[in-house]
PDB file of C-alpha atoms and ligand atoms in Angstrom:
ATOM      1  CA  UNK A   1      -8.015  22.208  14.951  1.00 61.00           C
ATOM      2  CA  UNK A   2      -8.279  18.262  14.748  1.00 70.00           C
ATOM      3  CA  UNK A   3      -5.033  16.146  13.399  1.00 79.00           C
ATOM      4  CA  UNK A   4      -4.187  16.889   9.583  1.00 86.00           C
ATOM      5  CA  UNK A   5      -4.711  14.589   7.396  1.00 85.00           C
ATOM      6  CA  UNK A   6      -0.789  14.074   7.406  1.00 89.00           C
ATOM      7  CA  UNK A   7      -0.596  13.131  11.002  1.00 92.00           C
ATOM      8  CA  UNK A   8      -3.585  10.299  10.696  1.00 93.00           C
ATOM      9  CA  UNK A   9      -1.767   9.127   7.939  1.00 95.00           C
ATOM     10  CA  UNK A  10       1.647   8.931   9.729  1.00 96.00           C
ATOM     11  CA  UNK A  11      -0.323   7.298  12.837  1.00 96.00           C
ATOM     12  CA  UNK A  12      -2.424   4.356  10.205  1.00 97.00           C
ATOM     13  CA  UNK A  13       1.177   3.516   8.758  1.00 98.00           C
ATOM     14  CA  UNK A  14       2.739   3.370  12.188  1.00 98.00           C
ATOM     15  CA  UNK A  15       0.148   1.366  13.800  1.00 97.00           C
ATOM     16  CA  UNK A  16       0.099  -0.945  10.368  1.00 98.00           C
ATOM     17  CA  UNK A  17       3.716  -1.270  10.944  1.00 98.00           C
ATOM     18  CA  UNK A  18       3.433  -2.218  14.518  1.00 97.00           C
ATOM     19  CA  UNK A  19       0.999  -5.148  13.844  1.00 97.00           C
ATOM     20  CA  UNK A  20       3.189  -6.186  11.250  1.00 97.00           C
ATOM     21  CA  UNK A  21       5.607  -8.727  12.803  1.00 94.00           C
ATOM     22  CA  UNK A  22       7.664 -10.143   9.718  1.00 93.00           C
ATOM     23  CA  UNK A  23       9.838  -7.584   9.002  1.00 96.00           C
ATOM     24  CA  UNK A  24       7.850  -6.254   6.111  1.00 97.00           C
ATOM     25  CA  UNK A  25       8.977  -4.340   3.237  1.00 96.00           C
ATOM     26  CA  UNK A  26       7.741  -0.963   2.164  1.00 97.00           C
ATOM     27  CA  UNK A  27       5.534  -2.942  -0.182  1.00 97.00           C
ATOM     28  CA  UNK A  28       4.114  -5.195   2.491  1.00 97.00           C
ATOM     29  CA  UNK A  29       3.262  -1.991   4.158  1.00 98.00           C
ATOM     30  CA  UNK A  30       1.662   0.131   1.347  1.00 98.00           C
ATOM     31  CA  UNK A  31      -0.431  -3.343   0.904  1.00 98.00           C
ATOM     32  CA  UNK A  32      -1.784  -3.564   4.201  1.00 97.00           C
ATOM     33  CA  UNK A  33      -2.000  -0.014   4.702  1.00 97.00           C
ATOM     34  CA  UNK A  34      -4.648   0.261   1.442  1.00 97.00           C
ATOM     35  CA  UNK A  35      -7.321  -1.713   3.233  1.00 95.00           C
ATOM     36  CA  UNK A  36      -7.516   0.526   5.945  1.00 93.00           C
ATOM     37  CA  UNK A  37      -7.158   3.845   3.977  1.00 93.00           C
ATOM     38  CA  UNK A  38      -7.811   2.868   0.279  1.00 95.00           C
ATOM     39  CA  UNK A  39      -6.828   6.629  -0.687  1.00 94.00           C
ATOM     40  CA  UNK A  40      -3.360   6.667   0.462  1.00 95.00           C
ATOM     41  CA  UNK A  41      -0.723   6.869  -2.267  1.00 96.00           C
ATOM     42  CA  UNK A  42       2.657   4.592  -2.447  1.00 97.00           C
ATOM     43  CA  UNK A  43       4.791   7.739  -2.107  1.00 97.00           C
ATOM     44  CA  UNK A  44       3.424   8.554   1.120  1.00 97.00           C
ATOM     45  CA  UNK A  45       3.785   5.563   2.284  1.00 97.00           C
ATOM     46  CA  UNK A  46       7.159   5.734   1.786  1.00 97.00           C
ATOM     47  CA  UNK A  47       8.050   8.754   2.883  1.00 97.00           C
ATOM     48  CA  UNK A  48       6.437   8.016   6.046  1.00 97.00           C
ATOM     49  CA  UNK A  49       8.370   5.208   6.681  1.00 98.00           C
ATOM     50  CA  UNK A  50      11.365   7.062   6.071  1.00 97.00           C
ATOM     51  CA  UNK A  51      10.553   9.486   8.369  1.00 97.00           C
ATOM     52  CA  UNK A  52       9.198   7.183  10.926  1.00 98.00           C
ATOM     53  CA  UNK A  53      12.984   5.366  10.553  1.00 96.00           C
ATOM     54  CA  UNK A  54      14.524   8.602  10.890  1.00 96.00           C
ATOM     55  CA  UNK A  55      12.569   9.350  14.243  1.00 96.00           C
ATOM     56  CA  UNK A  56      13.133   5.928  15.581  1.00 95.00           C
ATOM     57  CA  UNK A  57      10.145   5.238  16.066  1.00 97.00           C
ATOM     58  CA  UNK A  58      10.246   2.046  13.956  1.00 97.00           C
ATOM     59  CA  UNK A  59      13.556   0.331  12.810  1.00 95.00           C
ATOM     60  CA  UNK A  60      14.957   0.274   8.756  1.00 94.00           C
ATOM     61  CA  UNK A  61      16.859  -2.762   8.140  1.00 93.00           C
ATOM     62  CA  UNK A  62      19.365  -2.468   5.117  1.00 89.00           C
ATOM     63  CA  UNK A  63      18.883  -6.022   3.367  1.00 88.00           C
ATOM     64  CA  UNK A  64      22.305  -6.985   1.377  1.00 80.00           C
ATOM     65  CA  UNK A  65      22.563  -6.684  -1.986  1.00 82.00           C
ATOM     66  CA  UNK A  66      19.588  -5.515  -4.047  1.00 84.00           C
ATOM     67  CA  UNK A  67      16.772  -6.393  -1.764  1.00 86.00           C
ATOM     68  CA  UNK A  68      14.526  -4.577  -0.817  1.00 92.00           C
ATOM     69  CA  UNK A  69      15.121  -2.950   2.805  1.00 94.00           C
ATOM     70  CA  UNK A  70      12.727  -4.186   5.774  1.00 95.00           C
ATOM     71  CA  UNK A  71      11.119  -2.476   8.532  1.00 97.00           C
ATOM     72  CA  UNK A  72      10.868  -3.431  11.974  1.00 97.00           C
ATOM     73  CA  UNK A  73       8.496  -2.800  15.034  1.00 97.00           C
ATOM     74  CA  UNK A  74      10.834  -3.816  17.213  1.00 95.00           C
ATOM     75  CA  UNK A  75      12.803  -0.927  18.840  1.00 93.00           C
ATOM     76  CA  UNK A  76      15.115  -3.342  21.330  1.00 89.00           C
ATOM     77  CA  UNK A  77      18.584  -3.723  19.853  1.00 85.00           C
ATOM     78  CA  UNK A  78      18.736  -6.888  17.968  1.00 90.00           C
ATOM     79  CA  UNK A  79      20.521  -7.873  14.554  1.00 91.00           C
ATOM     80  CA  UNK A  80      18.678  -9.840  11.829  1.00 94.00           C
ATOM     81  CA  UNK A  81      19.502 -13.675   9.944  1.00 94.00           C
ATOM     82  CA  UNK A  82      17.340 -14.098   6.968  1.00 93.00           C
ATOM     83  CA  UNK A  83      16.897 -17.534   5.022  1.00 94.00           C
ATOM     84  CA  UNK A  84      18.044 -17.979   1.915  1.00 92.00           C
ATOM     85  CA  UNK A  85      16.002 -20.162   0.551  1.00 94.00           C
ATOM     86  CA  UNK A  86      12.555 -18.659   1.972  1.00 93.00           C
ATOM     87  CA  UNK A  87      14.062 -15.193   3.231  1.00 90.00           C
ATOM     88  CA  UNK A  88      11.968 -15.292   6.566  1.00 91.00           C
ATOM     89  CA  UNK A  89      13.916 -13.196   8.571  1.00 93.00           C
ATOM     90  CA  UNK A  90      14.383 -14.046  12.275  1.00 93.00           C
ATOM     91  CA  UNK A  91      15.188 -11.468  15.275  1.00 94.00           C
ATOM     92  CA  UNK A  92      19.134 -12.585  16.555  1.00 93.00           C
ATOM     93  CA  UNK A  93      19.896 -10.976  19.847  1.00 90.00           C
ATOM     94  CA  UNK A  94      23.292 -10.505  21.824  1.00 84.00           C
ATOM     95  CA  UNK A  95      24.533 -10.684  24.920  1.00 80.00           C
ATOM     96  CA  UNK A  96      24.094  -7.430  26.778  1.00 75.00           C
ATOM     97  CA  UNK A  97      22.623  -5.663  23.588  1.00 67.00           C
ATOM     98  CA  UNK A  98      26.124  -5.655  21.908  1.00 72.00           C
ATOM     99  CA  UNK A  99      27.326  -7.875  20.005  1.00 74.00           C
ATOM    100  CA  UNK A 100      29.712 -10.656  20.781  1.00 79.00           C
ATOM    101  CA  UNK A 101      32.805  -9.414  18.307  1.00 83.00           C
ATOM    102  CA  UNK A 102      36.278  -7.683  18.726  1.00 88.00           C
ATOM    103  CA  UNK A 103      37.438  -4.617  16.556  1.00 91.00           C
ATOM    104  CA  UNK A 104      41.088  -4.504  15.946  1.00 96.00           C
ATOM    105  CA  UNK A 105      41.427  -1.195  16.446  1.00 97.00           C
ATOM    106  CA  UNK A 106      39.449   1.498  18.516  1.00 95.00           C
ATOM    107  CA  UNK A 107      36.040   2.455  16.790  1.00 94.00           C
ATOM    108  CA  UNK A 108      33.195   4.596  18.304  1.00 92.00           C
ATOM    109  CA  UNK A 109      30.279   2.545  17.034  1.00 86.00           C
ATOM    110  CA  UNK A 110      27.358   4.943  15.850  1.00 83.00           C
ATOM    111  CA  UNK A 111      25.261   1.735  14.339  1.00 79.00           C
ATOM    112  CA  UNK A 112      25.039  -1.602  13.987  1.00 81.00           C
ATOM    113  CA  UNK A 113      23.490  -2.803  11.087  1.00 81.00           C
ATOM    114  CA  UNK A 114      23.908  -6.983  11.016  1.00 86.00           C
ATOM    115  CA  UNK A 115      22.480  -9.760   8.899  1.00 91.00           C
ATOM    116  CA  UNK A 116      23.169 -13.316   8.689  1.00 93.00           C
ATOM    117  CA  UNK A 117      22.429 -15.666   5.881  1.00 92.00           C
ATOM    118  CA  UNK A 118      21.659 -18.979   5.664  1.00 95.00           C
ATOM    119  CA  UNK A 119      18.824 -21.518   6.178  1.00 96.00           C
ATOM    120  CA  UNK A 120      16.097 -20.926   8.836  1.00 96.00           C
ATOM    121  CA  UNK A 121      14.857 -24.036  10.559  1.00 95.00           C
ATOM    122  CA  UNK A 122      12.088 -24.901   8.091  1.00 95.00           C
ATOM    123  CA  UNK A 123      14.540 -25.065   5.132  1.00 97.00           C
ATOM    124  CA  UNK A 124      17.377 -26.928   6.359  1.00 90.00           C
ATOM    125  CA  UNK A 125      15.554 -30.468   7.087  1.00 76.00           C
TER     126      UNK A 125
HETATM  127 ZN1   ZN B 201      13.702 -20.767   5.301  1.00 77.71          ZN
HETATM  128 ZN1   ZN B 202      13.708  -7.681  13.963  1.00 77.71          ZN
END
C-alpha cells in the first residue's frame, strides 16, 4: 500500500512550511499550499500544522495579543522580535541556546516562548 492521502498531505504542508522562511501564519500556509494541491481544505491545513507543532517537527510561535500565531522552519532554539510597524519578524538568538536572564527563584523551564517588539531596521530610519 502507497502513502494515504493523509500522509502526502502532511508531507506538501511540511515541505511548504520548510520553504517558507518568514515565519508565516496558518494563512500564509493554506495560501501557498493551494497552488500545489488546489484540493486541500483550510481545516486540514490546520490541523496539520498543529500536529506538525506538536511533533516538533516545525516550531508554533504564540504572537502577543490577538495575532495570529506563526510557524517556523527553524528547529534551533531561538526567540523571535517582530516590528511593529511592518511586523516582519526576525530570528533573535542567545548565548549558549538559553537566554541571557535570571529567575528569582528556582524554576524548571519546560519552554521558552519570547518575543520582542519594536522597530526592525527598515522602520526605524
Ligand atoms: Zn519594520
Ligand atoms: Zn524564527
Amino acid at each position: 500500500m502507497g502513502p494515504t492521502r493523509n500522509t502526502v498531505q502532511r508531507d506538501i504542508i511540511l515541505k511548504t512550511v520548510n520553504s517558507m522562511h518568514n515565519h508565516p501564519t496558518a494563512e500564509d500556509v493554506y495560501n501557498a499550499v493551494i497552488c500545489v494541491d488546489p484540493h486541500i481544505s483550510k481545516g486540514t491545513v490546520y490541523r496539520n500544522l498543529a500536529l506538525l507543532s506538536a511533533t516538533g517537527q516545525i516550531r508554533k510561535i504564540a504572537m502577543p495579543g490577538t495575532d495570529p500565531d506563526r510557524y517556523d522552519f527553524n528547529l534551533l532554539q531561538h526567540y523571535h522580535a517582530v516590528c511593529r510597524k511592518c511586523g516582519r519578524i526576525i530570528d533573535v538568538y542567545g548565548r549558549e541556546g538559553k537566554p541571557d536572564v535570571q529567575f528569582s527563584e528556582d524554576f524548571m523551564i519546560e519552554d521558552i516562548d519570547l518575543v520582542f517588539s519594536g522597530l526592525c531596521a527598515n522602520c526605524c530610519n
